[in-house]
Amino acid sequence: MLSDSFERQIDYLRISITDRCNYRCLYCMPANGIEPKPRHQLLSYEETLTIVELFVKLGLSRFRITGGEPLIRKGLVELIGAISQIKGVADLALTTNGTLLARYARALKGAGLKRINISLDSLNPQKYYEITRGGNIHEVLAGIDAALDLGFSPIKLNTVVIRGINDDELIDFVRFASAKPLEIRFIEFMPLGKEGIWSPEKFIPGKEIRARITREIPINPITDTRIKGGGPAEYYQIKGSPGTIGFITSLTENICQRCNRVRLTADGYLRTCLLADREYDVKALIREGASEEEILSFIRDAIRQKPQGRCFNLDQPQISRSPMSAIGG
Ligand code: SAM
Ligand code: SF4
């Protein structure tokens, strides 16, 4: 098992395979998008596979593919197939905006994908269009249905809650998710990216989100670790329904002490904390022809330096250098 210097076991790598996206969500990208990195600066799939194999050697068993929008990069199904064949990979998941999911869900399932998280920030077609700057909610709903029909489980919906934008839909989201076997997760809006729209006025703490829901819908905390999983969300059971609600309170609660993950950016840097800008250039080592032992030792050292946490202080907001699309949310 790989541990950092605060005795946290690291067993989970999130891999961004592209910094490009077919959306420009208000909270993630500027309206004109971000200048995408030239292809040669991104990790090739072969390099990504090499890095996954190295992480498996270090004891990691859980991987997630994300972006940007991963489904717009050609060959994703083959990459998923190759990662799922690596001995030692116990869990392989995907985070997507869902637009292309109806088209690829079957092939992804056949390739060995286990779990899917789908981002959905409004159930109102016009508002969804505005938040995503051009998205069509019907494509996403078709993607969710395709994933349900194919038996992916769990299917999690990720909703970033922003005051004055979608906080009037909390109850609608819970009702939507509890009518189907879906888990809805409400995420605190994080101040990532210099050109984002984050401000203290738009931020809603998880506690307030939870209180506004419990005023109308009774929920009970889930203590069963099999349902809770190893992630940052706190889960609640909706009374009288199989549905669950998760709250990801990265800013208001100290979830850092149970952080089990690191990230690989699309251009091949290891990022040991979402909210800390320090990154480690694994791609350069691979391209310089470093030996396996040199790269393993570089990764071990980087993980030893993983910050203890509380990299962001709500009283002194600091906007991170990179938006989520470039980091791999
Ligand atoms: N394009 C895919 C999608 O939207 O699911 C995958 C990449 S996206 C960067 C991954 C997750 O990051 C999404 O669930 C998105 O809502 C979340 N995210 C992006 N910017 C965020 C922010 N500033 N605060 C909180 N979550 C954010
Ligand atoms: Fe694209 Fe996902 Fe960022 Fe929206 S949240 S702009 S879909 S990467």
Coordinates of C-alpha atoms and ligand atoms in Angstrom, one line a residue:
M1 CA 0.0 0.0 0.0
L2 CA 1.2 3.5 -0.9
S3 CA 1.0 6.0 2.0
D4 CA 1.8 9.7 2.3
S5 CA 3.7 11.3 5.2
F6 CA 0.4 11.7 7.1
E7 CA -0.3 8.0 7.0
R8 CA -3.1 8.3 4.5
Q9 CA -3.3 5.4 2.2
I10 CA -3.4 6.4 -1.5
D11 CA -5.3 3.8 -3.6
Y12 CA -7.0 5.9 -6.2
L13 CA -5.8 7.8 -9.3
R14 CA -8.0 10.1 -11.4
I15 CA -6.7 10.4 -14.9
S16 CA -7.6 13.4 -17.1
I17 CA -7.2 12.2 -20.8
T18 CA -8.0 15.6 -22.4
D19 CA -8.2 19.3 -21.6
R20 CA -10.8 19.8 -24.3
C21 CA -14.5 19.8 -23.8
N22 CA -17.7 20.2 -25.9
Y23 CA -19.2 22.4 -23.2
R24 CA -18.1 25.6 -21.5
C25 CA -19.8 25.3 -18.1
L26 CA -20.0 28.6 -16.4
Y27 CA -18.2 27.3 -13.3
C28 CA -15.5 25.4 -15.1
M29 CA -14.4 27.2 -18.3
P30 CA -14.4 30.7 -19.7
A31 CA -16.9 31.4 -22.4
N32 CA -14.3 31.2 -25.2
G33 CA -12.9 28.0 -23.8
I34 CA -9.2 27.5 -22.9
E35 CA -6.5 27.3 -25.4
P36 CA -6.1 23.5 -25.7
K37 CA -2.6 22.1 -25.3
P38 CA -1.0 20.8 -28.5
R39 CA -1.5 17.0 -28.9
H40 CA 2.2 16.3 -28.5
Q41 CA 2.1 17.8 -25.0
L42 CA -0.7 15.4 -23.9
L43 CA 0.0 11.9 -22.7
S44 CA -0.4 9.3 -25.5
Y45 CA -2.6 6.4 -24.5
E46 CA 0.6 4.2 -24.4
E47 CA 2.1 6.6 -21.9
T48 CA -1.1 6.7 -19.9
L49 CA -1.1 2.8 -19.8
T50 CA 2.5 2.8 -18.7
I51 CA 1.7 5.2 -15.8
V52 CA -1.3 3.1 -14.8
E53 CA 0.9 0.0 -14.7
L54 CA 3.4 1.9 -12.5
F55 CA 0.7 3.0 -10.1
V56 CA -0.6 -0.6 -9.9
K57 CA 2.9 -1.7 -8.9
L58 CA 2.8 1.0 -6.2
G59 CA -0.4 -0.6 -4.8
L60 CA -3.2 1.5 -6.4
S61 CA -6.2 -0.5 -7.6
R62 CA -8.8 2.1 -8.4
F63 CA -8.8 4.4 -11.4
R64 CA -11.1 7.0 -12.9
I65 CA -11.0 8.5 -16.4
T66 CA -12.0 12.2 -16.6
G67 CA -11.2 15.4 -18.4
G68 CA -12.2 17.8 -20.0
E69 CA -14.8 15.6 -21.6
P70 CA -13.3 12.2 -21.9
L71 CA -15.8 10.9 -24.5
I72 CA -14.6 13.4 -27.1
R73 CA -11.1 11.9 -27.3
K74 CA -10.9 9.2 -30.0
G75 CA -10.0 5.7 -28.8
L76 CA -11.4 6.0 -25.3
V77 CA -13.2 2.6 -25.5
E78 CA -9.9 0.9 -26.4
L79 CA -8.1 2.7 -23.6
I80 CA -10.8 1.6 -21.1
G81 CA -10.4 -2.0 -22.5
A82 CA -6.6 -1.9 -22.1
I83 CA -6.7 -0.5 -18.5
S84 CA -9.4 -3.0 -17.4
Q85 CA -7.1 -5.8 -18.6
I86 CA -4.2 -4.7 -16.4
K87 CA -3.9 -7.2 -13.5
G88 CA -4.4 -5.4 -10.3
V89 CA -7.0 -2.9 -11.6
A90 CA -10.0 -3.6 -9.4
D91 CA -12.2 -0.6 -10.2
L92 CA -12.4 1.5 -13.3
A93 CA -14.8 4.4 -13.5
L94 CA -15.6 7.4 -15.8
T95 CA -16.8 10.9 -15.2
T96 CA -18.6 12.5 -18.1
N97 CA -21.0 15.3 -19.0
G98 CA -23.2 12.5 -20.6
T99 CA -23.7 14.1 -24.0
L100 CA -22.1 11.2 -25.9
L101 CA -23.0 8.5 -23.4
A102 CA -26.0 7.1 -25.3
R103 CA -23.7 6.5 -28.3
Y104 CA -20.8 4.8 -26.3
A105 CA -22.4 3.2 -23.2
R106 CA -22.7 -0.3 -24.7
A107 CA -19.1 -0.3 -26.0
L108 CA -17.8 1.1 -22.7
K109 CA -19.6 -1.6 -20.8
G110 CA -18.1 -4.3 -23.1
A111 CA -14.7 -2.8 -22.6
G112 CA -14.9 -3.3 -18.9
L113 CA -16.0 0.0 -17.5
K114 CA -17.6 -0.5 -14.1
R115 CA -19.1 2.8 -12.9
I116 CA -20.1 6.1 -14.3
N117 CA -20.6 9.6 -12.8
I118 CA -22.6 12.0 -14.9
S119 CA -22.6 15.8 -14.3
L120 CA -26.0 17.4 -14.3
D121 CA -26.5 20.9 -13.0
S122 CA -30.0 21.6 -14.0
L123 CA -33.1 19.7 -14.9
N124 CA -34.5 22.6 -16.8
P125 CA -33.5 22.5 -20.5
Q126 CA -33.1 26.2 -20.9
K127 CA -31.1 26.6 -17.7
Y128 CA -29.0 23.6 -18.5
Y129 CA -28.3 25.2 -21.9
E130 CA -27.2 28.4 -20.1
I131 CA -25.0 26.7 -17.4
T132 CA -23.2 24.6 -20.0
R133 CA -23.2 27.4 -22.6
G134 CA -24.9 25.3 -25.3
G135 CA -25.7 21.9 -23.9
N136 CA -28.7 19.8 -24.8
I137 CA -30.2 18.2 -21.7
H138 CA -32.1 15.6 -23.8
E139 CA -28.8 14.1 -24.9
V140 CA -27.7 13.7 -21.3
L141 CA -31.0 12.2 -20.2
A142 CA -30.7 9.7 -23.0
G143 CA -27.2 8.9 -21.8
I144 CA -28.5 8.3 -18.2
D145 CA -31.2 6.0 -19.5
A146 CA -28.7 4.1 -21.7
A147 CA -26.4 3.6 -18.6
L148 CA -29.4 2.4 -16.5
D149 CA -30.6 0.0 -19.2
L150 CA -27.1 -1.5 -19.4
G151 CA -27.0 -2.1 -15.7
F152 CA -24.1 0.2 -14.7
S153 CA -24.2 0.5 -10.9
P154 CA -23.8 2.7 -9.2
I155 CA -24.7 5.6 -11.5
K156 CA -23.9 8.9 -9.7
L157 CA -25.1 12.3 -10.7
N158 CA -22.8 15.2 -9.8
T159 CA -24.4 18.6 -9.2
V160 CA -22.4 21.7 -8.4
V161 CA -24.7 23.9 -6.3
I162 CA -24.4 27.6 -7.1
R163 CA -26.4 30.2 -5.3
G164 CA -28.8 32.1 -7.6
I165 CA -28.2 29.7 -10.4
N166 CA -29.4 26.2 -9.6
D167 CA -30.1 26.2 -5.8
D168 CA -33.9 26.5 -6.5
E169 CA -33.8 22.9 -7.9
L170 CA -32.4 21.0 -4.9
I171 CA -35.7 19.2 -4.3
D172 CA -36.3 18.5 -8.0
F173 CA -32.9 16.8 -8.2
V174 CA -33.6 14.6 -5.2
R175 CA -37.0 13.6 -6.6
F176 CA -35.4 12.9 -10.0
A177 CA -32.7 10.7 -8.6
S178 CA -34.9 8.8 -6.1
A179 CA -37.4 7.8 -8.9
K180 CA -34.6 5.8 -10.5
P181 CA -31.6 3.8 -9.1
L182 CA -29.4 6.9 -9.2
E183 CA -27.2 8.5 -6.5
I184 CA -27.3 12.3 -6.5
R185 CA -24.3 14.1 -5.1
F186 CA -24.3 17.8 -4.3
I187 CA -20.9 19.4 -4.6
E188 CA -19.7 22.6 -3.0
F189 CA -18.7 25.1 -5.6
M190 CA -14.9 25.4 -5.6
P191 CA -12.8 28.4 -6.5
L192 CA -10.8 26.8 -9.3
G193 CA -9.5 28.7 -12.3
K194 CA -8.7 32.4 -12.7
E195 CA -11.4 33.0 -15.2
G196 CA -14.2 31.2 -13.3
I197 CA -17.3 32.8 -11.8
W198 CA -16.7 31.8 -8.2
S199 CA -17.5 34.4 -5.5
P200 CA -18.4 34.1 -1.9
E201 CA -22.0 35.2 -2.7
K202 CA -22.4 32.3 -5.1
F203 CA -21.0 29.7 -2.7
I204 CA -23.4 27.6 -0.6
P205 CA -22.0 25.5 2.2
G206 CA -23.0 21.8 2.2
K207 CA -24.8 22.2 5.6
E208 CA -27.2 24.7 4.1
I209 CA -27.8 22.5 1.1
R210 CA -28.6 19.6 3.5
A211 CA -30.8 21.7 5.7
R212 CA -32.8 23.0 2.7
I213 CA -33.4 19.4 1.6
T214 CA -34.3 18.0 5.0
R215 CA -37.0 20.6 5.4
E216 CA -38.9 18.8 2.7
I217 CA -37.5 15.3 2.4
P218 CA -36.5 13.1 5.4
I219 CA -33.1 11.6 5.0
N220 CA -30.9 9.4 7.3
P221 CA -27.1 9.3 7.5
I222 CA -25.5 6.1 6.1
T223 CA -22.8 4.6 8.2
D224 CA -22.3 1.4 6.2
T225 CA -18.9 1.8 4.6
R226 CA -19.8 -0.4 1.7
I227 CA -22.4 2.2 0.6
K228 CA -20.3 5.2 1.7
G229 CA -17.3 4.0 -0.4
G230 CA -13.9 5.5 0.1
G231 CA -14.5 8.9 -1.3
P232 CA -15.1 12.4 0.1
A233 CA -18.9 12.3 0.0
E234 CA -21.1 11.9 3.1
Y235 CA -24.1 9.8 2.1
Y236 CA -27.7 9.9 3.3
Q237 CA -30.6 7.5 2.6
I238 CA -33.8 9.0 1.3
K239 CA -36.5 7.7 3.6
G240 CA -38.9 5.3 1.8
S241 CA -36.7 5.2 -1.3
P242 CA -33.7 3.2 -2.5
G243 CA -32.1 6.5 -3.6
T244 CA -29.2 8.1 -1.8
I245 CA -27.9 11.6 -1.6
G246 CA -24.2 12.5 -1.2
F247 CA -22.7 15.8 -0.1
I248 CA -19.2 16.7 -1.1
T249 CA -18.1 19.5 1.3
S250 CA -14.5 20.0 0.1
L251 CA -14.4 23.6 1.4
T252 CA -16.4 23.6 4.6
E253 CA -15.4 20.3 6.2
N254 CA -12.0 18.8 6.7
I255 CA -12.2 15.9 4.3
C256 CA -8.5 16.1 3.7
Q257 CA -7.7 13.7 6.5
R258 CA -9.4 10.9 4.7
C259 CA -8.1 11.9 1.2
N260 CA -7.1 8.7 -0.7
R261 CA -6.4 10.1 -4.2
V262 CA -4.0 11.7 -6.5
R263 CA -4.5 13.1 -10.1
L264 CA -2.8 12.8 -13.4
T265 CA -3.3 15.9 -15.7
A266 CA -3.9 15.4 -19.4
D267 CA -0.4 16.7 -20.0
G268 CA 1.2 14.2 -17.7
Y269 CA 1.7 15.9 -14.4
L270 CA 1.0 14.3 -11.1
R271 CA -1.1 16.5 -8.9
T272 CA -1.3 15.3 -5.3
C273 CA -4.0 17.7 -4.1
L274 CA -6.8 19.2 -6.1
L275 CA -6.5 22.6 -4.4
A276 CA -2.7 22.9 -4.3
D277 CA -1.0 24.0 -7.5
R278 CA 2.2 22.0 -7.1
E279 CA 2.5 19.4 -9.9
Y280 CA 5.1 16.8 -10.7
D281 CA 6.2 16.1 -14.3
V282 CA 5.9 12.4 -14.8
K283 CA 5.7 12.7 -18.6
A284 CA 9.1 14.3 -18.9
L285 CA 10.7 11.4 -17.0
I286 CA 9.0 8.9 -19.3
R287 CA 10.0 10.8 -22.5
E288 CA 13.6 11.1 -21.2
G289 CA 13.7 7.3 -21.0
A290 CA 14.0 7.2 -17.2
S291 CA 14.1 3.7 -15.8
E292 CA 11.0 2.1 -14.1
E293 CA 12.7 2.4 -10.7
E294 CA 13.5 6.1 -11.2
I295 CA 9.9 6.8 -12.2
L296 CA 8.5 4.8 -9.2
S297 CA 10.8 6.6 -6.8
F298 CA 9.8 10.0 -8.3
I299 CA 6.1 9.2 -7.8
R300 CA 6.7 7.9 -4.2
D301 CA 8.5 11.1 -3.4
A302 CA 5.8 13.3 -4.9
I303 CA 3.2 11.4 -2.8
R304 CA 5.2 11.8 0.3
Q305 CA 4.9 15.6 -0.2
K306 CA 1.1 15.5 -0.6
P307 CA -0.1 18.4 1.5
Q308 CA -1.8 17.7 4.8
G309 CA -4.8 19.6 3.6
R310 CA -6.8 22.8 4.1
C311 CA -5.2 24.2 1.0
F312 CA -8.1 26.6 0.7
N313 CA -9.3 29.0 3.3
L314 CA -12.8 30.3 2.9
D315 CA -11.9 33.5 4.7
Q316 CA -9.2 34.3 2.2
P317 CA -10.4 33.0 -1.1
Q318 CA -7.6 32.2 -3.6
I319 CA -8.4 31.3 -7.1
S320 CA -6.4 28.3 -8.3
R321 CA -4.2 28.6 -11.3
S322 CA -5.9 25.8 -13.3
P323 CA -9.7 25.2 -13.9
M324 CA -11.1 21.8 -13.1
S325 CA -11.2 20.9 -16.8
A326 CA -7.4 21.0 -17.0
I327 CA -6.8 19.3 -13.6
G328 CA -9.2 16.4 -14.1
G329 CA -12.1 16.9 -11.7
Ligands
SAM1 N1 -16.5 16.8 -18.4 C1 -16.8 15.8 -17.4 C2 -18.0 16.2 -16.5 O1 -18.4 17.4 -16.6 O2 -18.4 15.4 -15.8 C3 -15.6 15.5 -16.6 C4 -14.7 16.6 -16.2 S1 -15.4 17.8 -15.0 C5 -14.1 18.8 -14.8 C6 -15.5 16.8 -13.5 C7 -16.3 17.3 -12.4 O3 -15.8 18.5 -12.0 C8 -17.8 17.6 -12.9 O4 -18.7 16.9 -12.1 C9 -17.9 19.1 -12.6 O5 -19.2 19.5 -12.1 C10 -16.8 19.3 -11.5 N2 -16.4 20.7 -11.4 C11 -15.8 21.5 -12.4 N3 -15.5 22.7 -11.9 C12 -15.9 22.7 -10.6 C13 -15.9 23.7 -9.5 N4 -15.4 24.9 -9.7 N5 -16.3 23.3 -8.3 C14 -16.8 22.1 -8.1 N6 -16.9 21.1 -9.0 C15 -16.5 21.4 -10.3
SF4_2 FE1 -16.6 20.5 -19.7 FE2 -17.1 19.0 -17.5 FE3 -15.9 21.4 -17.3 FE4 -18.5 21.3 -18.0 S1 -17.6 20.6 -16.1 S2 -16.9 22.5 -19.0 S3 -18.6 19.5 -19.2 S4 -15.1 19.6 -18.3

